[in-house]
Short mmCIF file of C-alpha atoms and ligand atoms in Angstrom, two decimals:
data_model
loop_
_atom_site.label_atom_id
_atom_site.label_comp_id
_atom_site.label_asym_id
_atom_site.label_seq_id
_atom_site.Cartn_x
_atom_site.Cartn_y
_atom_site.Cartn_z
CA MET A 1 14.73 88.21 137.98
CA ILE A 2 12.47 86.30 136.08
CA TYR A 3 12.13 88.82 133.06
CA LEU A 4 8.76 88.40 131.33
CA ASP A 5 8.77 92.00 129.75
CA ASN A 6 10.07 90.63 126.10
CA ALA A 7 7.77 93.10 124.67
CA ALA A 8 9.01 96.06 126.10
CA THR A 9 12.76 94.59 124.85
CA SER A 10 14.07 91.38 125.13
CA PHE A 11 16.37 89.99 127.50
CA PRO A 12 18.65 88.26 127.59
CA LYS A 13 19.71 88.23 123.91
CA PRO A 14 20.89 84.96 122.69
CA GLU A 15 25.17 84.49 123.16
CA PRO A 16 26.05 85.20 119.83
CA VAL A 17 24.28 88.83 119.83
CA TYR A 18 26.50 89.37 122.75
CA GLN A 19 29.80 88.23 121.34
CA ALA A 20 29.07 90.18 118.39
CA LEU A 21 28.79 93.18 119.92
CA ASP A 22 32.16 92.73 122.26
CA ARG A 23 34.02 91.83 118.99
CA PHE A 24 32.83 94.35 116.87
CA ALA A 25 33.14 97.70 119.55
CA ARG A 26 36.95 95.43 119.82
CA THR A 27 37.97 95.68 116.19
CA SER A 28 36.21 97.91 113.84
CA LEU A 29 33.94 100.07 115.81
CA ALA A 30 35.01 103.08 113.32
CA ASN A 31 32.64 105.89 111.05
CA PRO A 32 31.13 103.46 108.62
CA GLY A 33 32.41 104.67 104.87
CA ARG A 34 33.04 108.02 106.30
CA ALA A 35 37.13 107.52 105.62
CA GLY A 36 38.04 104.55 103.47
CA HIS A 37 40.39 103.21 105.89
CA ARG A 38 40.43 99.28 106.66
CA MET A 39 38.27 99.86 109.55
CA ALA A 40 35.85 102.42 108.44
CA MET A 41 35.03 100.03 105.28
CA ALA A 42 34.87 96.97 108.13
CA ALA A 43 31.76 99.59 109.79
CA GLU A 44 30.51 99.94 106.53
CA ARG A 45 30.65 96.36 105.03
CA THR A 46 28.54 95.40 108.78
CA LEU A 47 26.02 97.85 107.51
CA ASP A 48 25.77 96.24 104.11
CA GLU A 49 25.27 92.73 105.76
CA CYS A 50 22.82 93.34 107.91
CA ARG A 51 20.99 95.56 105.31
CA HIS A 52 21.18 92.43 103.32
CA SER A 53 20.17 89.97 106.00
CA LEU A 54 17.20 91.70 106.55
CA ASN A 55 16.24 91.76 102.87
CA GLN A 56 16.57 88.08 102.78
CA PHE A 57 14.45 87.90 106.06
CA PHE A 58 11.21 89.54 104.94
CA ARG A 59 11.96 89.30 101.15
CA GLY A 60 11.91 93.04 100.25
CA GLU A 61 12.69 94.31 96.84
CA ALA A 62 15.95 95.54 97.64
CA VAL A 63 18.72 95.83 99.39
CA GLU A 64 19.23 99.95 99.99
CA ARG A 65 15.31 100.55 100.79
CA TRP A 66 16.28 99.24 104.29
CA ILE A 67 17.31 102.42 106.33
CA PHE A 68 18.73 102.00 109.98
CA THR A 69 16.56 103.33 112.45
CA HIS A 70 17.00 104.46 116.15
CA ASN A 71 14.06 102.41 117.42
CA CYS A 72 10.10 101.68 116.10
CA THR A 73 8.89 105.11 116.81
CA ASP A 74 11.84 107.13 114.79
CA GLY A 75 10.68 104.93 111.23
CA LEU A 76 7.36 104.94 112.26
CA ASN A 77 7.65 108.42 112.66
CA LEU A 78 9.30 109.04 109.59
CA ALA A 79 7.25 106.96 107.57
CA ILE A 80 4.05 108.98 108.35
CA LYS A 81 5.25 112.65 108.66
CA GLY A 82 7.39 112.19 105.82
CA THR A 83 4.32 110.84 103.38
CA VAL A 84 1.32 112.72 104.48
CA LYS A 85 0.42 115.77 102.76
CA ALA A 86 -1.96 118.55 103.79
CA GLY A 87 -5.96 117.54 103.11
CA ASP A 88 -5.09 113.45 103.21
CA HIS A 89 -6.89 111.08 104.85
CA VAL A 90 -5.39 108.45 107.39
CA ILE A 91 -7.15 105.21 108.40
CA THR A 92 -5.25 103.71 111.67
CA SER A 93 -6.42 101.45 114.15
CA ASP A 94 -7.63 101.32 118.64
CA LEU A 95 -5.14 99.08 119.01
CA GLU A 96 -2.04 101.44 117.73
CA HIS A 97 1.05 102.08 119.92
CA ASN A 98 1.79 106.13 120.77
CA SER A 99 4.26 105.81 117.85
CA VAL A 100 1.66 105.83 115.93
CA SER A 101 -1.23 107.29 117.52
CA ARG A 102 0.52 110.67 118.84
CA PRO A 103 2.09 111.69 115.23
CA LEU A 104 -1.07 110.67 113.54
CA ARG A 105 -3.42 113.20 116.36
CA LYS A 106 -0.97 115.80 116.32
CA LEU A 107 -1.85 116.18 112.10
CA GLU A 108 -5.27 115.34 113.00
CA LYS A 109 -5.07 118.55 115.54
CA ASP A 110 -3.33 120.96 113.79
CA GLY A 111 -5.38 120.05 110.92
CA VAL A 112 -2.99 118.79 108.47
CA ILE A 113 -5.34 115.25 107.75
CA THR A 114 -8.03 113.59 108.99
CA LEU A 115 -8.06 110.58 110.27
CA THR A 116 -10.24 107.43 110.89
CA ARG A 117 -9.54 105.41 114.22
CA LEU A 118 -11.26 102.05 113.32
CA ALA A 119 -12.36 99.81 116.24
CA SER A 120 -10.99 96.67 116.89
CA ASN A 121 -13.18 93.65 117.87
CA GLN A 122 -11.64 91.75 120.99
CA GLY A 123 -7.84 92.67 119.75
CA TYR A 124 -8.84 91.73 116.26
CA LEU A 125 -9.61 94.17 113.20
CA ASP A 126 -11.70 93.12 110.43
CA PRO A 127 -10.36 93.91 106.90
CA GLU A 128 -13.73 94.69 105.88
CA ASP A 129 -13.85 97.79 108.23
CA VAL A 130 -10.67 99.02 106.22
CA ARG A 131 -12.47 98.76 103.15
CA ALA A 132 -15.44 100.82 104.20
CA ALA A 133 -13.30 103.55 105.71
CA LEU A 134 -11.50 104.45 102.15
CA THR A 135 -11.79 107.32 100.29
CA PRO A 136 -10.56 108.59 97.50
CA LYS A 137 -8.83 110.81 99.83
CA THR A 138 -7.19 108.17 101.79
CA SER A 139 -3.19 108.53 100.91
CA LEU A 140 -2.39 106.63 104.06
CA VAL A 141 -3.31 102.76 106.46
CA ALA A 142 -0.67 103.31 109.82
CA LEU A 143 -1.76 99.37 111.46
CA THR A 144 0.10 97.44 113.78
CA HIS A 145 0.70 93.88 112.98
CA ALA A 146 0.19 92.64 116.45
CA SER A 147 -1.02 94.33 119.51
CA ASN A 148 1.45 95.46 121.84
CA VAL A 149 -1.35 95.38 124.86
CA LEU A 150 -2.90 91.74 123.96
CA GLY A 151 -0.79 89.97 121.43
CA THR A 152 -3.52 89.62 118.85
CA VAL A 153 -2.04 89.17 115.20
CA GLN A 154 -3.89 91.11 112.61
CA PRO A 155 -5.05 89.81 109.13
CA ILE A 156 -2.07 92.13 107.11
CA GLU A 157 -2.17 89.82 104.50
CA ALA A 158 -5.99 90.58 103.72
CA ILE A 159 -5.77 94.24 104.31
CA ALA A 160 -2.53 94.85 102.25
CA ARG A 161 -4.63 93.72 98.84
CA ILE A 162 -7.34 95.93 100.22
CA VAL A 163 -5.28 99.03 100.47
CA ARG A 164 -3.23 98.46 97.36
CA GLU A 165 -6.23 98.04 95.48
CA ALA A 166 -7.47 101.54 96.61
CA GLY A 167 -3.97 102.76 96.05
CA ALA A 168 -3.52 103.73 99.57
CA LEU A 169 0.25 103.26 101.30
CA PHE A 170 -0.18 100.51 103.96
CA LEU A 171 2.50 101.15 106.82
CA VAL A 172 2.76 98.53 109.38
CA ASP A 173 4.23 98.23 112.84
CA ALA A 174 5.61 95.78 113.39
CA ALA A 175 7.22 96.23 116.65
CA GLN A 176 5.93 92.44 118.04
CA SER A 177 5.65 90.17 115.00
CA ALA A 178 9.14 91.14 113.48
CA GLY A 179 11.19 88.22 114.24
CA VAL A 180 7.79 85.84 115.81
CA VAL A 181 5.65 86.01 112.81
CA PRO A 182 6.56 85.37 109.12
CA ILE A 183 6.54 88.89 106.76
CA ASP A 184 6.86 88.14 103.32
CA LEU A 185 7.00 91.71 101.17
CA LYS A 186 6.90 90.33 97.89
CA ALA A 187 3.57 88.20 98.85
CA THR A 188 2.14 91.15 100.81
CA PRO A 189 1.81 94.30 99.20
CA ILE A 190 3.24 96.58 102.60
CA ASP A 191 4.58 100.27 101.30
CA MET A 192 6.49 100.79 104.63
CA LEU A 193 7.46 98.08 107.18
CA ALA A 194 8.66 99.96 110.42
CA PHE A 195 9.88 97.54 113.82
CA PRO A 196 12.87 97.94 116.56
CA GLY A 197 15.77 95.63 116.56
CA HIS A 198 15.32 95.08 120.13
CA LYS A 199 12.50 93.37 120.41
CA ALA A 200 12.40 89.94 118.72
CA LEU A 201 15.22 90.08 116.39
CA TYR A 202 17.42 89.88 119.74
CA GLY A 203 19.88 93.26 119.26
CA PRO A 204 20.58 95.94 121.64
CA THR A 205 18.73 98.99 121.67
CA GLY A 206 19.05 101.50 119.82
CA THR A 207 18.19 99.78 116.64
CA GLY A 208 15.52 99.20 114.46
CA ALA A 209 14.51 99.40 110.53
CA LEU A 210 12.18 100.88 107.90
CA TYR A 211 11.77 99.15 104.94
CA VAL A 212 10.91 101.71 101.87
CA GLY A 213 8.80 99.99 99.51
CA PRO A 214 9.05 101.71 95.73
CA ARG A 215 5.53 103.39 96.10
CA ALA A 216 6.67 104.93 99.02
CA LYS A 217 8.80 107.83 99.68
CA PRO A 218 9.13 109.84 102.48
CA GLU A 219 10.83 113.10 102.85
CA ALA A 220 14.25 113.28 104.56
CA TRP A 221 13.25 114.50 108.11
CA ARG A 222 16.90 114.47 109.50
CA GLU A 223 19.69 116.11 106.93
CA GLY A 224 23.25 115.71 107.70
CA GLY A 225 26.42 113.70 106.73
CA THR A 226 26.23 110.64 105.07
CA GLY A 227 29.89 109.58 104.39
CA GLY A 228 30.08 110.10 100.47
CA ASP A 229 29.12 112.62 98.09
CA SER A 230 29.64 115.57 100.31
CA SER A 231 30.21 117.99 97.43
CA SER A 232 26.14 118.04 97.35
CA GLU A 233 24.65 120.70 98.67
CA THR A 234 21.56 119.11 100.41
CA GLN A 235 20.91 115.11 101.10
CA PRO A 236 22.21 113.04 98.45
CA ALA A 237 18.75 111.73 96.79
CA GLN A 238 20.04 108.11 97.11
CA LEU A 239 18.53 105.37 99.31
CA PRO A 240 19.39 104.65 101.66
CA TYR A 241 21.68 107.59 102.43
CA PHE A 242 18.41 110.07 101.73
CA LEU A 243 17.22 109.08 104.91
CA GLU A 244 20.06 108.02 107.15
CA GLY A 245 22.05 111.28 108.24
CA GLY A 246 24.44 111.34 110.75
CA THR A 247 26.56 108.64 112.06
CA PRO A 248 24.62 105.45 112.30
CA ASN A 249 24.38 103.04 115.07
CA VAL A 250 26.77 100.80 113.63
CA LEU A 251 27.69 98.82 116.88
CA GLY A 252 23.94 98.04 117.78
CA VAL A 253 23.59 96.87 113.64
CA ALA A 254 26.41 94.28 114.23
CA GLY A 255 24.85 93.20 117.75
CA LEU A 256 21.11 93.25 115.08
CA ALA A 257 22.73 90.97 112.40
CA ALA A 258 23.86 88.53 114.96
CA GLY A 259 20.40 88.61 116.34
CA ILE A 260 18.47 88.03 112.43
CA ALA A 261 20.69 85.45 111.96
CA TRP A 262 20.04 83.39 115.21
CA VAL A 263 16.48 83.93 114.58
CA ALA A 264 16.69 82.43 110.90
CA GLU A 265 18.14 79.27 111.90
CA ARG A 266 16.35 78.63 114.52
CA GLY A 267 12.65 79.91 112.55
CA VAL A 268 10.20 82.43 113.43
CA ASP A 269 7.48 80.48 114.18
CA VAL A 270 9.12 78.41 116.86
CA GLY A 271 9.98 81.31 119.04
CA ARG A 272 6.57 82.39 118.62
CA LYS A 273 4.87 78.86 119.64
CA HIS A 274 7.45 78.78 122.51
CA GLU A 275 6.03 81.90 124.10
CA VAL A 276 2.15 81.09 123.07
CA ASP A 277 2.66 77.41 125.15
CA LEU A 278 3.90 79.57 127.95
CA LEU A 279 1.38 82.00 127.69
CA GLN A 280 -1.36 78.64 127.47
CA LYS A 281 -0.51 78.28 131.05
CA VAL A 282 -1.61 81.46 132.15
CA VAL A 283 -4.49 81.11 130.54
CA ASP A 284 -6.07 78.51 131.96
CA TRP A 285 -5.00 79.48 135.17
CA ALA A 286 -6.81 82.97 135.05
CA GLU A 287 -9.90 80.96 133.99
CA ALA A 288 -9.90 78.90 136.67
CA ALA A 289 -8.93 81.87 139.07
CA GLU A 290 -11.24 83.73 140.79
CA GLY A 291 -11.32 87.61 139.81
CA TRP A 292 -8.23 87.09 136.81
CA THR A 293 -9.75 87.83 133.25
CA VAL A 294 -7.53 87.37 130.43
CA ALA A 295 -8.23 90.49 128.21
CA GLY A 296 -9.38 90.21 124.18
CA ARG A 297 -9.90 86.75 122.90
CA TRP A 298 -7.12 83.57 122.72
CA GLU A 299 -6.23 82.58 119.53
CA PRO A 300 -3.29 80.94 120.13
CA GLU A 301 -2.71 80.79 116.31
CA THR A 302 -2.70 84.05 115.56
CA HIS A 303 -1.05 85.60 119.38
CA VAL A 304 2.35 86.33 119.94
CA GLY A 305 4.09 86.42 122.99
CA ALA A 306 2.37 89.06 124.93
CA LEU A 307 -0.58 88.82 127.22
CA SER A 308 -2.70 91.46 129.36
CA LEU A 309 -4.47 90.19 132.49
CA VAL A 310 -7.35 92.15 133.32
CA VAL A 311 -6.64 92.30 137.74
CA PRO A 312 -9.21 91.22 140.39
CA GLU A 313 -10.81 94.35 141.73
CA GLY A 314 -9.64 95.79 145.25
CA ILE A 315 -5.87 95.76 143.95
CA SER A 316 -4.04 97.80 140.85
CA PRO A 317 -2.14 96.19 138.04
CA GLN A 318 0.82 99.01 139.35
CA GLU A 319 0.57 97.46 142.69
CA ILE A 320 0.85 94.05 141.69
CA GLY A 321 3.44 94.61 139.32
CA GLY A 322 5.49 96.25 142.53
CA ILE A 323 5.42 93.49 144.28
CA LEU A 324 6.10 91.20 141.77
CA ASP A 325 9.68 93.22 141.16
CA GLY A 326 10.07 94.15 144.57
CA SER A 327 9.22 90.63 146.56
CA PHE A 328 9.13 87.59 144.28
CA ASP A 329 12.28 89.32 141.77
CA ILE A 330 9.46 88.92 138.38
CA ALA A 331 9.30 91.57 135.89
CA VAL A 332 6.16 92.72 134.31
CA ARG A 333 4.68 95.61 132.83
CA PRO A 334 1.24 96.99 134.55
CA GLY A 335 -0.46 99.79 133.02
CA LEU A 336 -1.05 101.32 129.33
CA HIS A 337 1.38 99.83 127.65
CA CYS A 338 1.66 103.52 125.57
CA SER A 339 -1.79 101.85 123.81
CA PRO A 340 -4.20 104.46 126.42
CA TYR A 341 -7.53 103.79 122.68
CA ILE A 342 -7.19 99.65 123.17
CA HIS A 343 -7.77 100.46 127.07
CA ARG A 344 -10.74 102.98 126.90
CA ALA A 345 -12.19 100.37 124.28
CA LEU A 346 -11.73 97.69 127.22
CA GLY A 347 -12.62 99.23 129.51
CA THR A 348 -9.09 98.94 131.62
CA PHE A 349 -8.91 102.56 131.40
CA PRO A 350 -6.69 104.40 133.29
CA ASP A 351 -5.07 101.75 135.25
CA GLY A 352 -4.57 99.26 132.23
CA THR A 353 -3.47 95.42 132.93
CA LEU A 354 -0.77 93.83 133.73
CA ARG A 355 0.91 92.62 131.01
CA LEU A 356 3.33 89.60 130.95
CA SER A 357 6.06 88.72 127.68
CA PRO A 358 7.90 85.39 127.64
CA GLY A 359 10.94 85.47 125.81
CA PRO A 360 12.88 82.35 123.63
CA PHE A 361 14.69 81.63 127.11
CA THR A 362 11.81 81.56 129.13
CA GLN A 363 11.09 78.30 131.42
CA GLU A 364 7.71 76.35 132.53
CA ALA A 365 9.31 76.54 135.91
CA GLU A 366 9.82 80.16 135.77
CA ILE A 367 5.97 80.83 134.90
CA ASP A 368 4.67 79.05 137.93
CA THR A 369 6.62 80.92 139.75
CA PHE A 370 4.37 83.77 137.84
CA LEU A 371 1.46 82.16 138.89
CA ASN A 372 2.22 80.78 142.19
CA ALA A 373 3.16 84.91 143.11
CA LEU A 374 0.07 86.30 141.51
CA ALA A 375 -2.38 83.68 144.00
CA GLU A 376 -0.45 84.88 146.85
CA ILE A 377 -0.68 88.24 146.58
CA THR A 378 -4.05 88.42 145.74
CA ALA A 379 -5.18 86.22 148.41
CA GLY A 380 -5.99 88.57 150.26
CA VAL A 381 -7.71 90.61 148.36
CA LEU A 382 -10.39 87.91 147.00
C1 LIG B 1 3.16 97.55 118.91
C2 LIG B 1 4.54 98.45 118.92
N1 LIG B 1 5.10 100.06 118.28
C3 LIG B 1 5.58 100.48 119.05
C4 LIG B 1 6.50 100.89 119.80
C5 LIG B 1 7.73 101.34 120.48
O1 LIG B 1 9.21 100.61 120.07
P1 LIG B 1 10.35 101.70 120.36
O2 LIG B 1 10.30 101.73 121.50
O3 LIG B 1 11.11 100.34 119.89
O4 LIG B 1 10.07 103.19 119.63
C6 LIG B 1 6.76 99.33 120.11
C7 LIG B 1 7.45 99.47 121.56
O5 LIG B 1 6.70 98.43 122.60
C8 LIG B 1 5.13 98.68 120.53
O6 LIG B 1 4.97 97.69 121.07
#
């Protein structure tokens, strides 16, 4: 199969990730910290080492500020529901994935918060729009770093400074950027950073992390065993345990650690550039092909490896996706990509677009095969 759905989850993983998963599962798959025996200690060490890697990779304040989550949604929900209070104002955008939009919309519908949803322009947010939307009641600004529909990278450094000046918390959804766009938490005042481990950090599904900076104090929303301090009647206040009740996905973290090491060695921008170079070919093709358009503004320097194509009239993205899968053995993602607001803004609601997202192992020849398949599928329609 030609797999062009890396924005959903990356496949295949780099070889060291498979090796780390196999090794860990066979030798160290105990419950971390719970028992004090050697296998439990080895599992605990795996968590600690991965927290160190994350802290080094993203230049965080401290190792214990990295909370392991089940995916990006888990971290975003913890960050949003754990910090907003009744009467707060929150700013978000029309680029967001449902993992940001839905919790915020629910809080708004329940009358807990007021919400401003900023409009993007061709896939990009203007930091000055964030400044204009801030009010004395704004407690949180929650924005995606890179759109999962359009691949456009947002100016989060400028936005972070504006939000910090206003005293609100800044939550960044780095689902599409972590591993392919540099994020420096020492240089950029981000209070909470959520991302999955299973996309461009190349860990397995079931992994993710939330960075909790010193100004953010999310409530624990899952209380339970932490492996230590069992005598305490309530959740131990110490990070990361305060926010990590229950047995962690330590096998997944072993794979994630290998994925981070692979990315760090290869270089963050190398990955982004490889994918954007492949997408440039698709953009050139779409510009010349009848009936096809690229959604959003194409700027290779501020783009990750996801691109949405508006398909020709007379055929839906779902039909094309089905034919690509069934007849050409090519995996893409048609539809709304869990991000309905941007499709409404683009005029592509409800059918959406055809999104392709190459990965580090995608070859140019595979993109050629994909483009030939598109031409063949739509030849009868145009
Ligand atoms: C921008 C964005 N945010 C959040 C998510 C949710 O990630 P997860 O599926 O790991 O919960 C995704 C997943 O595609 C995404 O693209």
